Amino acid sequence: MFPVFKAQLRKDKRNPVTIILFIVASIAATLIFGNSTIESNTEVAIFSSGPSAKEIENKWENLLNKNESSTFVITEEDKAREDVIEGRRDVAIHVMENDYRLVTSSYMPQILLVEQQVQEVFRKEAQLVAAAGNENTDELRSDIEEYMEDPPLQVQTQTLNEADVSKHDMGIQLLFGFTLFIVMFTIGFKVNGITADKVNGIWNRMILSSVSKTSMYSGHLCYSFCIGFFQTLIVFLIFKYVMGYDLGNFSMILVIVAVYIVSMVSVAMLFTGILRTPEQFNMVFSSVIPIIPIISGVYMPPGTISNVFLQFIADLFPLTHAMDAVLHVAIHDAGWSDITLPLVIMLLIGVVSMGVGINMVERRK
Amino acid sequence: MLETINLSKNFKDKKVVDGIDMYLEQGESVGLLGPNGAGKSTTISMISSLLKPTSGDIKLGGKSIVRNPSEIRDVIGVVPQEIALYEELSAYENLKFFGEIYKVKKGVLENRIQEVLEMVGLKERQKELIKTFSGGMKRRINIAAALMHKPQVLILDEPTVGIDPQSRNRILETVRELNESHGTTVLYTSHYMEEVEQLCNRVYIMDHGKVIASGSKTELLSILSSELTVQVQLSETSDHIIDTIRLLDHVRHVEETNEGIRIISKRDANILSAIVLAAEKEGIQVTHYQMETPSLEDVFLHLTGKTLRD
């Protein structure tokens, strides 16, 4: 096993560009997409027009910023409009005395969230003005705020085990999603080395040597596992210790990643069994793999993919189960018993794919 | 030392190798000749235990190795037709890898690598990547990889395909040296008659999966002892004159070559005057003729009715 393992390692030592590129791609994708999601949800430009523009802007800035999920910033009207046109911001709000207009180029999901917040504030304000009648609105507002500090009805949301409901962090989800997605390519291309060895005759030479078939397979597969795990570990370590991301219980995350990589090596082995040449493998694997995170909902908030057929297809690949497990650990502080099912499913996918894959490779003439 | 008994291989309904009997004595150099598709590669795949025969047996030192291939694997070194090397690694790293998979002991591995590099004449270029090598150099390292474990029998499957004459001579020299100086038994397959003539003590000629002739070069040439080869150049050639010559008494084979017309006929016949007469009747002059001693190529032609590279 070790000579085969070492030969693969020597090849990558000679040309480590692919691995480095994949590590950089994992980090860059997380930073670009993770941060853009957060940014678009947090800062919204507001502006007004007319002689009392300043007054109106100040009034609504105060009221809108009472909600902490978004920050509303007074901006020059021209600049706000230009930012939207140039795509620097998704939305700006033209505030008026008792009304508002959304300035946007397209109707994206995050705009819907902003509109909900703005609408809520304007509706409350309209109710307040109506309730105050001829009285002073500010006085009524402070009375209500004072009253609401100790409201008669209090609702507290808890999880089933009475813990606080944690907030879903899309940044963390994308970090795991991109890393586990990109490592699929690394694993696939390394397992493809078996087909390459078969096609160029090295496999036959190994069969004639003192190395057993088990050692030949384990050399290749162990190397694919190690390089995949190494890549993931590097990315997670950078995010945890350099960028300060909270990844939850790190040892549990690493166990999940290890099981995921074992499972993914097996899936790549299944592809190797089905496809005859390294070129076929590269073409089909590279075409199929990018679809998996999309149907698994890796790039979207949980629950977005509701189609049963897509969910079934996604369940056939380890990525869905790995994402399920790592997000439970990182966001919801799940314990071992909570992630046992996804781990077992991943191992099951691994055993079946490996069995079928090796069988098909061996049957091929 | 090594023998095949009624060895056959079928792929689906097609019989690729059909009842081959052959043997190799220790220290001998044996050629396996045949055109593309004759079944040479399938035969050596079975001998080297990569393919299971459909029927028949392969014996090493009198013991069947069909069910227990590990015995022959320790003894043979196989040089495949394709370049079976890691292109991304250097010559040294490739040989180290093959030494390791053959479990060459750590203490002797380094020496052995240098030894085989010396044999194939690439010691100076050992640190260079295989992908930067010429076709001939790659083929030499391909041979070197099969020598790492000092095999008693070296099986070479067309090791000189597609390379320049210098590299080809170097490879033939290496194989000859291995056979003569190191006592390695060689089974050399090729469709280049001259290589086999140069290297081998005995030859098996294969066609359509069967051994159609075997023996030493002299034995094979004696098949044509009753025949004569004449190379004729005419002032002009046409299909008609070729057909006319073909119909002459005692003519066995006629073919048009780059040098003119090649005719094989019965030795005693007065073939030359018959050809001159036939040509004159057509108003054609014989401008040049040459009587030739038959070669193995002629033997192959005689046995199969076609040339080796058809």
XYZ file of C-alpha atoms in Angstrom:
675
model
C 0.000 0.000 0.000
C 2.742 2.450 0.966
C 4.602 2.492 -2.378
C 1.319 3.320 -4.164
C 0.474 5.963 -1.547
C 3.964 7.476 -1.766
C 3.884 7.573 -5.588
C 0.637 9.573 -5.493
C 2.116 11.878 -2.846
C 5.273 12.404 -4.939
C 3.121 13.369 -7.919
C 1.288 15.998 -5.865
C 4.506 17.243 -4.278
C 5.829 17.867 -7.773
C 2.687 19.694 -8.777
C 0.710 20.967 -5.753
C -1.058 23.707 -7.729
C -4.397 21.883 -7.909
C -4.629 21.329 -4.160
C -3.579 24.902 -3.403
C -6.105 26.218 -5.926
C -8.890 24.191 -4.337
C -7.968 25.453 -0.849
C -7.918 29.050 -2.084
C -11.199 28.505 -3.961
C -12.908 27.194 -0.779
C -11.785 30.239 1.196
C -12.510 32.762 -1.553
C -15.980 31.395 -2.309
C -16.927 31.479 1.360
C -15.651 35.021 1.800
C -17.198 36.378 -1.386
C -20.617 34.750 -1.146
C -20.812 34.565 2.652
C -20.006 38.242 3.139
C -22.192 39.479 0.286
C -25.226 37.791 1.844
C -24.530 39.347 5.215
C -23.766 42.789 3.802
C -26.905 43.047 1.711
C -28.995 42.246 4.780
C -27.381 44.784 7.059
C -27.050 48.165 5.348
C -29.805 49.979 3.473
C -29.614 53.528 2.104
C -32.504 55.928 2.842
C -33.116 59.377 1.412
C -35.878 61.919 1.062
C -36.659 64.923 -1.129
C -38.399 68.236 -0.807
C -37.873 71.192 1.527
C -38.214 69.149 4.748
C -36.103 66.238 3.486
C -33.582 66.440 6.365
C -36.314 66.340 8.987
C -38.093 63.374 7.357
C -34.837 61.454 6.896
C -33.833 61.938 10.554
C -37.267 60.902 11.795
C -37.374 57.631 9.794
C -33.694 56.837 10.363
C -34.351 56.781 14.113
C -37.480 54.697 13.815
C -36.128 52.242 11.249
C -32.893 51.641 13.132
C -34.749 50.459 16.213
C -34.863 47.103 14.438
C -31.398 45.579 14.791
C -31.452 43.205 11.808
C -30.710 45.980 9.287
C -28.927 49.303 9.422
C -30.544 52.228 7.612
C -28.111 54.935 6.559
C -29.034 58.433 5.286
C -27.498 58.852 1.854
C -27.642 61.516 -0.870
C -30.485 60.709 -3.253
C -28.244 60.698 -6.345
C -25.680 58.450 -4.682
C -28.341 56.063 -3.369
C -29.918 55.719 -6.810
C -26.521 55.355 -8.491
C -25.491 52.613 -6.011
C -28.597 50.640 -6.915
C -28.091 51.176 -10.657
C -24.422 50.174 -10.435
C -25.301 47.105 -8.366
C -23.360 48.243 -5.263
C -26.578 48.051 -3.225
C -29.628 45.860 -3.783
C -32.100 48.404 -2.459
C -32.550 52.018 -1.289
C -35.631 53.556 0.338
C -37.176 56.848 -0.584
C -38.881 57.917 2.643
C -41.731 60.476 2.691
C -43.770 62.059 5.477
C -46.104 59.052 5.871
C -45.086 56.789 3.043
C -42.061 55.185 1.320
C -40.890 53.861 -2.038
C -38.406 51.012 -2.628
C -35.733 51.780 -5.189
C -34.406 48.495 -6.577
C -33.385 46.877 -9.823
C -34.788 43.417 -9.132
C -37.045 41.740 -6.617
C -34.655 39.521 -4.669
C -35.481 37.572 -1.462
C -33.421 39.877 0.770
C -35.367 42.897 -0.553
C -38.531 41.206 0.579
C -37.071 41.010 4.104
C -36.133 44.708 4.054
C -39.564 45.662 2.794
C -41.195 43.678 5.587
C -39.144 45.558 8.177
C -39.883 48.966 6.629
C -43.567 48.228 6.201
C -43.814 47.146 9.859
C -42.258 50.430 11.069
C -44.478 52.610 8.814
C -47.620 50.658 9.819
C -46.833 51.046 13.532
C -46.163 54.748 13.058
C -49.446 55.206 11.184
C -51.308 53.422 14.016
C -49.561 55.646 16.542
C -50.489 58.829 14.694
C -54.089 57.638 14.388
C -54.235 56.741 18.084
C -52.691 60.044 19.154
C -55.191 62.095 17.126
C -54.657 65.705 18.117
C -52.336 64.704 20.987
C -48.535 64.687 20.824
C -47.343 61.522 19.009
C -43.937 61.489 20.741
C -45.563 61.463 24.164
C -47.792 58.550 23.185
C -44.768 56.717 21.742
C -42.774 57.078 24.963
C -45.810 55.957 26.994
C -46.138 52.823 24.852
C -42.404 52.107 25.005
C -42.486 52.439 28.791
C -45.485 50.132 28.940
C -43.850 47.586 26.627
C -40.796 47.332 28.867
C -42.921 45.048 31.041
C -45.682 43.832 28.707
C -48.635 41.812 30.004
C -48.020 39.041 27.434
C -44.545 37.708 26.965
C -43.636 35.016 24.390
C -40.440 33.053 24.710
C -39.411 30.655 21.940
C -37.428 27.590 22.969
C -36.184 24.427 21.291
C -37.580 21.015 22.262
C -34.821 20.563 24.849
C -35.661 23.996 26.298
C -32.582 25.706 24.949
C -32.769 29.070 23.245
C -33.475 28.932 19.515
C -30.214 29.714 17.791
C -30.068 32.047 14.839
C -29.192 30.439 11.507
C -25.847 31.717 10.249
C -25.649 31.685 6.413
C -21.933 32.561 6.572
C -21.149 29.344 8.461
C -23.439 27.356 6.181
C -21.648 28.650 3.089
C -18.246 27.996 4.658
C -19.123 24.329 5.185
C -21.001 24.133 1.894
C -18.212 25.451 -0.314
C -15.481 23.528 1.501
C -17.302 20.199 1.326
C -18.318 20.883 -2.280
C -14.834 21.768 -3.522
C -13.207 18.847 -1.733
C -15.437 16.545 -3.812
C -13.382 17.543 -6.869
C -10.075 16.891 -5.108
C -11.260 13.447 -4.015
C -12.725 12.622 -7.436
C -9.606 13.578 -9.347
C -7.419 11.549 -6.994
C -9.619 8.419 -7.144
C -9.555 8.837 -10.926
C -5.857 7.915 -10.627
C -6.996 4.273 -10.509
C -8.538 4.550 -13.990
C -5.484 6.473 -15.215
C -3.181 3.699 -13.918
C -5.394 1.108 -15.621
C -5.404 2.898 -18.939
C -1.656 3.552 -19.084
C -0.685 0.021 -17.999
C 0.757 0.806 -14.542
C -2.102 -1.125 -12.917
C -1.123 -4.309 -14.820
C 2.494 -3.821 -13.810
C 1.397 -3.565 -10.187
C -0.698 -6.742 -10.535
C 2.446 -8.554 -11.706
C 4.465 -7.231 -8.754
C 4.485 -8.346 -5.140
C 1.760 -5.852 -4.214
C -1.700 -7.323 -3.566
C -4.820 -5.897 -5.182
C -6.077 -4.834 -1.750
C -2.890 -2.823 -1.286
C -3.226 -1.272 -4.736
C -6.760 -0.087 -4.008
C -5.983 0.976 -0.449
C -2.921 2.940 -1.575
C -5.018 4.999 -3.958
C -8.094 5.312 -1.727
C -6.172 6.147 1.468
C -4.271 8.813 -0.408
C -7.522 10.287 -1.770
C -8.922 10.309 1.775
C -5.820 11.911 3.290
C -5.504 14.644 0.666
C -9.241 15.436 0.908
C -9.104 15.551 4.712
C -5.947 17.658 4.651
C -7.558 20.200 2.310
C -10.691 20.484 4.458
C -8.661 20.710 7.658
C -6.530 23.538 6.278
C -9.623 25.533 5.246
C -11.357 25.013 8.606
C -8.212 25.885 10.570
C -7.819 29.112 8.612
C -11.443 30.087 9.246
C -11.356 29.093 12.908
C -8.009 30.490 13.995
C -7.218 33.183 11.431
C -10.663 34.587 10.629
C -12.258 33.855 13.970
C -15.298 31.886 12.777
C -17.122 29.925 15.484
C -17.274 26.379 14.112
C -18.711 24.821 17.274
C -17.243 21.586 18.637
C -14.221 21.280 16.326
C -13.403 17.632 17.059
C -16.985 16.627 16.213
C -16.775 18.629 12.989
C -13.570 16.781 12.064
C -15.185 13.399 12.726
C -18.112 14.351 10.460
C -15.699 15.546 7.775
C -13.725 12.289 8.021
C -16.882 10.193 7.583
C -18.013 12.460 4.735
C -14.679 12.072 2.946
C -14.729 8.279 3.357
C -18.209 8.292 1.863
C -17.249 10.640 -0.959
C -14.157 8.541 -1.830
C -16.564 5.621 -2.229
C -18.918 7.636 -4.443
C -15.916 8.602 -6.612
C -15.022 4.888 -6.731
C -18.534 4.190 -7.997
C -18.017 6.736 -10.790
C -14.669 5.019 -11.547
C -16.516 1.728 -11.900
C -19.076 3.180 -14.277
C -16.728 5.252 -16.462
C -14.010 3.689 -18.573
C -11.391 6.358 -19.137
C -9.937 9.214 -17.044
C -11.257 11.671 -19.636
C -14.802 10.306 -19.328
C -14.493 10.509 -15.546
C -13.304 14.114 -15.622
C -16.129 15.120 -17.935
C -19.003 13.328 -16.166
C -17.803 13.888 -12.593
C -17.199 17.589 -13.191
C -20.671 17.927 -14.708
C -22.589 16.005 -12.045
C -20.872 17.242 -8.871
C -21.829 20.973 -9.141
C -25.510 19.978 -9.302
C -25.381 18.175 -5.949
C -24.981 21.241 -3.672
C -27.717 23.020 -5.590
C -30.299 20.262 -5.134
C -29.049 19.732 -1.574
C -29.849 23.377 -0.806
C -26.300 24.089 0.348
C -26.352 27.673 -0.949
C -29.857 28.469 0.321
C -31.462 28.950 3.724
C -32.741 25.678 5.227
C -36.093 24.496 3.903
C -35.816 26.276 0.544
C -35.744 23.013 -1.449
C -39.165 21.463 -0.910
C -39.461 19.281 -4.014
C -39.623 15.659 -2.817
C -37.896 14.274 -5.914
C -34.949 16.694 -5.588
C -34.719 15.918 -1.881
C -34.587 12.201 -2.683
C -31.781 12.693 -5.230
C -29.878 14.907 -2.784
C -30.230 12.234 -0.074
C -28.348 9.756 -2.273
C -25.170 11.834 -1.946
C -23.172 12.307 1.277
C -23.127 16.110 1.013
C -26.718 16.577 2.263
C -26.082 14.431 5.334
C -22.692 16.000 6.054
C -24.192 19.506 5.855
C -27.025 18.427 8.108
C -24.558 17.114 10.697
C -22.021 19.967 10.634
C -24.729 22.662 10.811
C -26.332 20.896 13.774
C -22.984 20.843 15.560
C -21.805 24.346 14.593
C -25.086 26.251 14.933
C -27.274 24.212 17.280
C -24.549 22.700 19.508
C -25.807 19.198 18.733
C -24.348 16.186 20.521
C -23.253 12.772 19.210
C -26.741 11.285 19.418
C -28.111 14.103 17.221
C -25.648 13.422 14.404
C -25.594 9.629 14.558
C -28.200 9.240 11.816
C -26.410 11.376 9.191
C -23.114 9.656 10.054
C -24.660 6.208 9.651
C -26.302 7.183 6.352
C -22.970 8.496 5.030
C -21.225 5.268 6.030
C -23.992 3.264 4.363
C -23.620 5.257 1.132
C -19.865 4.648 1.421
C -20.125 0.881 1.882
C -22.617 0.426 -0.976
C -20.766 2.708 -3.421
C -17.384 1.160 -2.635
C -18.705 -2.377 -3.031
C -20.447 -1.694 -6.329
C -17.588 0.512 -7.625
C -14.762 -1.977 -6.982
C -16.892 -4.812 -8.341
C -17.497 -2.920 -11.575
C -13.824 -1.994 -11.940
C -12.808 -5.640 -11.453
C -15.397 -6.993 -13.894
C -14.301 -4.641 -16.634
C -12.255 -6.386 -19.323
C 11.781 -23.749 -17.980
C 8.525 -22.234 -19.236
C 6.050 -23.916 -21.548
C 2.520 -23.479 -22.819
C 0.386 -26.488 -23.628
C -2.517 -26.149 -26.064
C -3.070 -22.593 -24.811
C -6.288 -20.940 -26.048
C -8.176 -17.752 -25.354
C -11.638 -16.781 -26.486
C -13.157 -13.321 -26.205
C -16.903 -13.969 -26.450
C -17.199 -16.112 -29.583
C -13.892 -15.034 -31.089
C -10.907 -17.339 -30.729
C -7.941 -14.994 -30.318
C -5.347 -17.620 -29.372
C -5.849 -21.132 -30.689
C -4.011 -24.041 -29.112
C -0.490 -22.679 -28.800
C 2.345 -24.962 -27.747
C 5.641 -23.278 -27.065
C 8.569 -23.558 -24.676
C 11.465 -21.446 -23.441
C 14.699 -22.970 -22.167
C 16.677 -21.153 -19.503
C 18.963 -18.474 -20.941
C 17.384 -18.689 -24.369
C 16.166 -15.779 -26.457
C 12.927 -16.603 -28.242
C 11.060 -14.457 -30.732
C 7.314 -14.376 -31.173
C 6.589 -13.008 -34.611
C 3.328 -12.091 -36.166
C 1.369 -9.273 -37.759
C -0.894 -6.979 -35.732
C -3.857 -8.937 -34.406
C -2.051 -12.292 -34.608
C -2.590 -12.908 -30.879
C 0.950 -12.199 -29.639
C -0.053 -9.757 -26.891
C -2.871 -12.018 -25.675
C -0.430 -14.929 -25.544
C 2.088 -13.038 -23.441
C -0.700 -11.671 -21.223
C -1.630 -15.282 -20.469
C 1.982 -16.341 -19.937
C 2.540 -13.430 -17.561
C -0.692 -14.358 -15.683
C -2.576 -11.146 -16.499
C -5.202 -13.102 -18.448
C -6.679 -16.481 -17.592
C -6.566 -18.909 -20.527
C -9.886 -20.304 -21.758
C -8.187 -23.688 -22.015
C -4.712 -25.188 -21.929
C -1.940 -24.863 -19.391
C 1.188 -22.842 -18.649
C 3.980 -24.555 -16.751
C 6.980 -23.093 -14.986
C 9.608 -25.685 -14.118
C 6.985 -28.388 -14.737
C 4.421 -26.840 -12.344
C 1.159 -25.357 -13.613
C 0.895 -21.657 -12.817
C -2.633 -21.037 -14.142
C -4.178 -21.504 -10.705
C -1.219 -20.178 -8.752
C 0.150 -17.202 -10.687
C 2.283 -15.806 -7.848
C 5.120 -18.212 -8.721
C 5.565 -16.880 -12.227
C 5.136 -13.277 -11.107
C 8.281 -13.554 -8.965
C 10.270 -14.845 -11.910
C 9.169 -12.700 -14.853
C 9.602 -9.090 -15.824
C 7.115 -7.775 -18.361
C 7.749 -4.800 -20.622
C 4.324 -3.760 -21.903
C 3.691 -2.316 -25.337
C 2.499 0.991 -23.860
C 4.657 3.342 -21.764
C 3.476 2.274 -18.316
C 5.219 4.938 -16.255
C 4.209 7.967 -14.183
C 4.921 10.837 -16.573
C 4.843 13.387 -13.726
C 7.691 11.653 -11.882
C 11.380 11.472 -12.738
C 13.061 8.364 -14.141
C 14.640 7.769 -10.719
C 11.311 8.121 -8.881
C 9.599 5.738 -11.296
C 12.269 3.109 -10.821
C 12.135 3.589 -7.055
C 8.357 3.026 -7.184
C 8.712 -0.166 -9.241
C 11.506 -1.366 -6.971
C 9.312 -0.779 -3.933
C 6.303 -2.620 -5.363
C 8.591 -5.554 -6.158
C 9.786 -5.365 -2.552
C 13.439 -4.841 -3.496
C 15.202 -4.488 -0.152
C 15.931 -0.922 0.952
C 19.665 -1.591 1.238
C 19.992 -2.713 -2.371
C 17.289 -0.564 -3.988
C 19.530 2.429 -4.598
C 22.266 0.313 -6.203
C 19.770 -1.552 -8.323
C 18.266 1.713 -9.637
C 21.715 2.907 -10.685
C 22.484 -0.493 -12.228
C 19.397 -0.571 -14.452
C 19.825 3.094 -15.386
C 23.362 2.215 -16.476
C 22.023 -0.728 -18.494
C 19.584 1.436 -20.446
C 22.059 4.320 -20.714
C 20.046 6.949 -18.885
C 22.016 7.340 -15.657
C 22.819 10.953 -16.417
C 19.168 11.863 -16.931
C 17.675 10.082 -13.929
C 16.441 13.262 -12.249
C 14.480 14.440 -15.294
C 10.733 13.972 -15.550
C 9.493 11.199 -17.848
C 7.221 13.641 -19.655
C 10.282 15.540 -20.869
C 11.851 12.377 -22.395
C 11.767 11.401 -26.072
C 9.758 8.315 -27.109
C 12.914 6.203 -27.235
C 14.080 7.270 -23.766
C 10.646 6.529 -22.328
C 10.794 3.042 -23.855
C 14.210 2.480 -22.274
C 12.915 3.433 -18.817
C 9.892 1.220 -19.536
C 12.334 -1.682 -19.901
C 14.374 -0.583 -16.886
C 11.234 -0.708 -14.708
C 10.767 -4.384 -15.592
C 14.362 -5.173 -14.594
C 14.244 -3.778 -11.052
C 13.663 -7.171 -9.397
C 16.249 -9.033 -11.557
C 13.743 -11.239 -13.391
C 14.876 -14.616 -14.725
C 12.538 -14.292 -17.712
C 12.033 -10.999 -19.524
C 8.952 -10.711 -21.720
C 9.000 -7.766 -24.090
C 5.874 -6.842 -26.032
C 6.923 -4.880 -29.105
C 9.333 -2.646 -27.170
C 10.527 -0.674 -30.182
C 7.230 0.532 -31.644
C 7.360 4.121 -32.885
C 10.920 5.089 -31.941
C 13.982 6.410 -33.747
C 16.685 4.024 -35.084
C 19.263 5.034 -32.429
C 16.930 4.258 -29.533
C 15.884 1.061 -31.252
C 19.503 -0.092 -31.555
C 20.119 0.831 -27.933
C 17.128 -1.254 -26.820
C 18.199 -4.224 -28.929
C 21.713 -3.929 -27.476
C 20.316 -3.849 -23.931
C 18.171 -6.942 -24.550
C 21.082 -8.782 -26.145
C 23.334 -7.908 -23.200
C 20.715 -9.055 -20.702
C 20.442 -12.363 -22.512
C 24.106 -12.973 -23.200
C 25.845 -11.429 -20.177
C 23.216 -11.814 -17.452
C 21.685 -15.097 -18.647
C 18.165 -13.651 -18.695
C 15.690 -15.724 -20.683
C 14.003 -13.473 -23.237
C 10.640 -13.745 -24.965
C 10.578 -10.983 -27.540
C 7.462 -10.204 -29.531
C 7.635 -7.985 -32.566
C 6.398 -7.532 -36.055
C 9.856 -6.365 -37.118
C 11.465 -9.428 -38.667
C 14.986 -7.981 -38.581
C 14.848 -7.437 -34.788
C 13.899 -11.034 -34.179
C 16.531 -12.250 -36.652
C 19.120 -10.176 -34.818
C 18.184 -11.168 -31.254
C 16.605 -14.574 -31.081
C 17.893 -18.134 -31.175
C 14.471 -19.524 -31.915
C 11.325 -18.047 -33.424
C 7.614 -18.790 -33.209
C 5.583 -17.378 -36.059
C 1.955 -16.639 -35.243
C -0.969 -15.778 -37.446
C -4.706 -15.758 -36.675
C -4.018 -16.978 -33.125
C -2.029 -20.047 -34.189
C 1.665 -20.892 -34.289
C 2.171 -21.586 -37.965
C 5.908 -22.332 -37.776
C 8.660 -22.543 -35.209
C 12.314 -23.339 -34.924
C 15.746 -21.786 -35.224
C 16.396 -19.291 -38.000
C 18.122 -21.984 -40.102
C 15.257 -24.382 -39.559
C 12.726 -21.794 -40.629
C 14.738 -20.770 -43.667
C 14.971 -24.399 -44.724
C 11.222 -24.202 -45.363
C 12.210 -22.089 -48.344
C 15.235 -24.169 -49.374
C 13.375 -25.309 -52.453
C 12.421 -21.758 -53.362
C 14.074 -18.765 -54.897
C 13.365 -15.042 -54.590
C 13.895 -12.796 -57.598
C 13.643 -9.024 -57.498
C 12.946 -7.649 -60.988
C 12.752 -4.083 -62.302
C 10.882 -3.519 -65.585
C 10.876 -0.576 -68.007
C 7.169 -0.226 -67.179
C 4.799 -2.143 -64.930
C 1.136 -2.875 -65.272
C -1.391 -5.146 -63.630
C -1.386 -7.211 -66.782
C 2.330 -8.070 -66.665
C 2.071 -8.935 -62.958
C -0.841 -11.250 -63.708
C 1.125 -12.793 -66.579
C 4.126 -13.505 -64.312
C 1.809 -14.890 -61.662
C 0.480 -17.429 -64.197
C 3.992 -18.672 -65.111
C 4.848 -22.254 -64.137
C 6.534 -22.702 -60.728
C 5.762 -19.140 -59.551
C 4.466 -19.254 -55.974
C 4.031 -15.571 -55.146
C 4.252 -12.211 -56.922
C 4.015 -8.784 -55.351
C 4.795 -5.242 -56.370
C 7.256 -3.489 -54.030
C 9.028 -0.129 -53.998
C 12.039 -1.793 -55.623
C 10.052 -3.450 -58.462
C 8.427 -6.877 -58.549
C 9.254 -9.570 -56.020
C 8.758 -13.114 -57.232
C 9.068 -16.337 -55.242
C 9.325 -19.460 -57.349
C 10.571 -23.024 -57.277
C 14.405 -23.014 -57.063
C 15.164 -25.351 -59.941
C 12.936 -23.648 -62.459
C 14.471 -21.421 -65.117
C 12.313 -18.597 -63.914
C 14.435 -15.683 -65.082
C 14.279 -16.538 -68.792
C 10.525 -17.175 -68.452
C 10.059 -13.697 -66.981
C 12.199 -12.039 -69.695
C 10.191 -13.865 -72.354
C 6.859 -12.894 -70.848
C 7.959 -9.261 -70.593
C 9.205 -9.136 -74.190
C 5.824 -10.431 -75.391
C 4.266 -7.383 -73.735
C 6.934 -5.093 -75.211
C 8.528 -4.471 -71.808
C 12.278 -4.583 -70.999
C 13.780 -6.156 -67.858
C 16.091 -3.357 -66.708
C 17.463 -4.989 -63.558
C 17.196 -8.274 -61.691
C 18.552 -9.712 -58.466
C 18.469 -13.219 -57.060
C 18.007 -13.160 -53.261
C 18.568 -15.603 -50.433
C 15.240 -16.069 -48.636
C 14.777 -14.211 -45.343
C 12.402 -14.884 -42.441
C 10.151 -12.269 -44.062
C 9.959 -14.584 -47.104
C 9.191 -17.502 -44.807
C 6.335 -15.544 -43.284
C 5.119 -14.574 -46.733
C 5.320 -18.169 -47.840
C 3.360 -19.409 -44.832
C 0.652 -16.752 -44.649
C 0.502 -15.235 -48.113
C 0.981 -11.748 -46.641
C 3.760 -9.544 -45.281
C 4.294 -8.981 -41.558
C 3.096 -5.405 -41.635
C -0.084 -6.071 -43.645
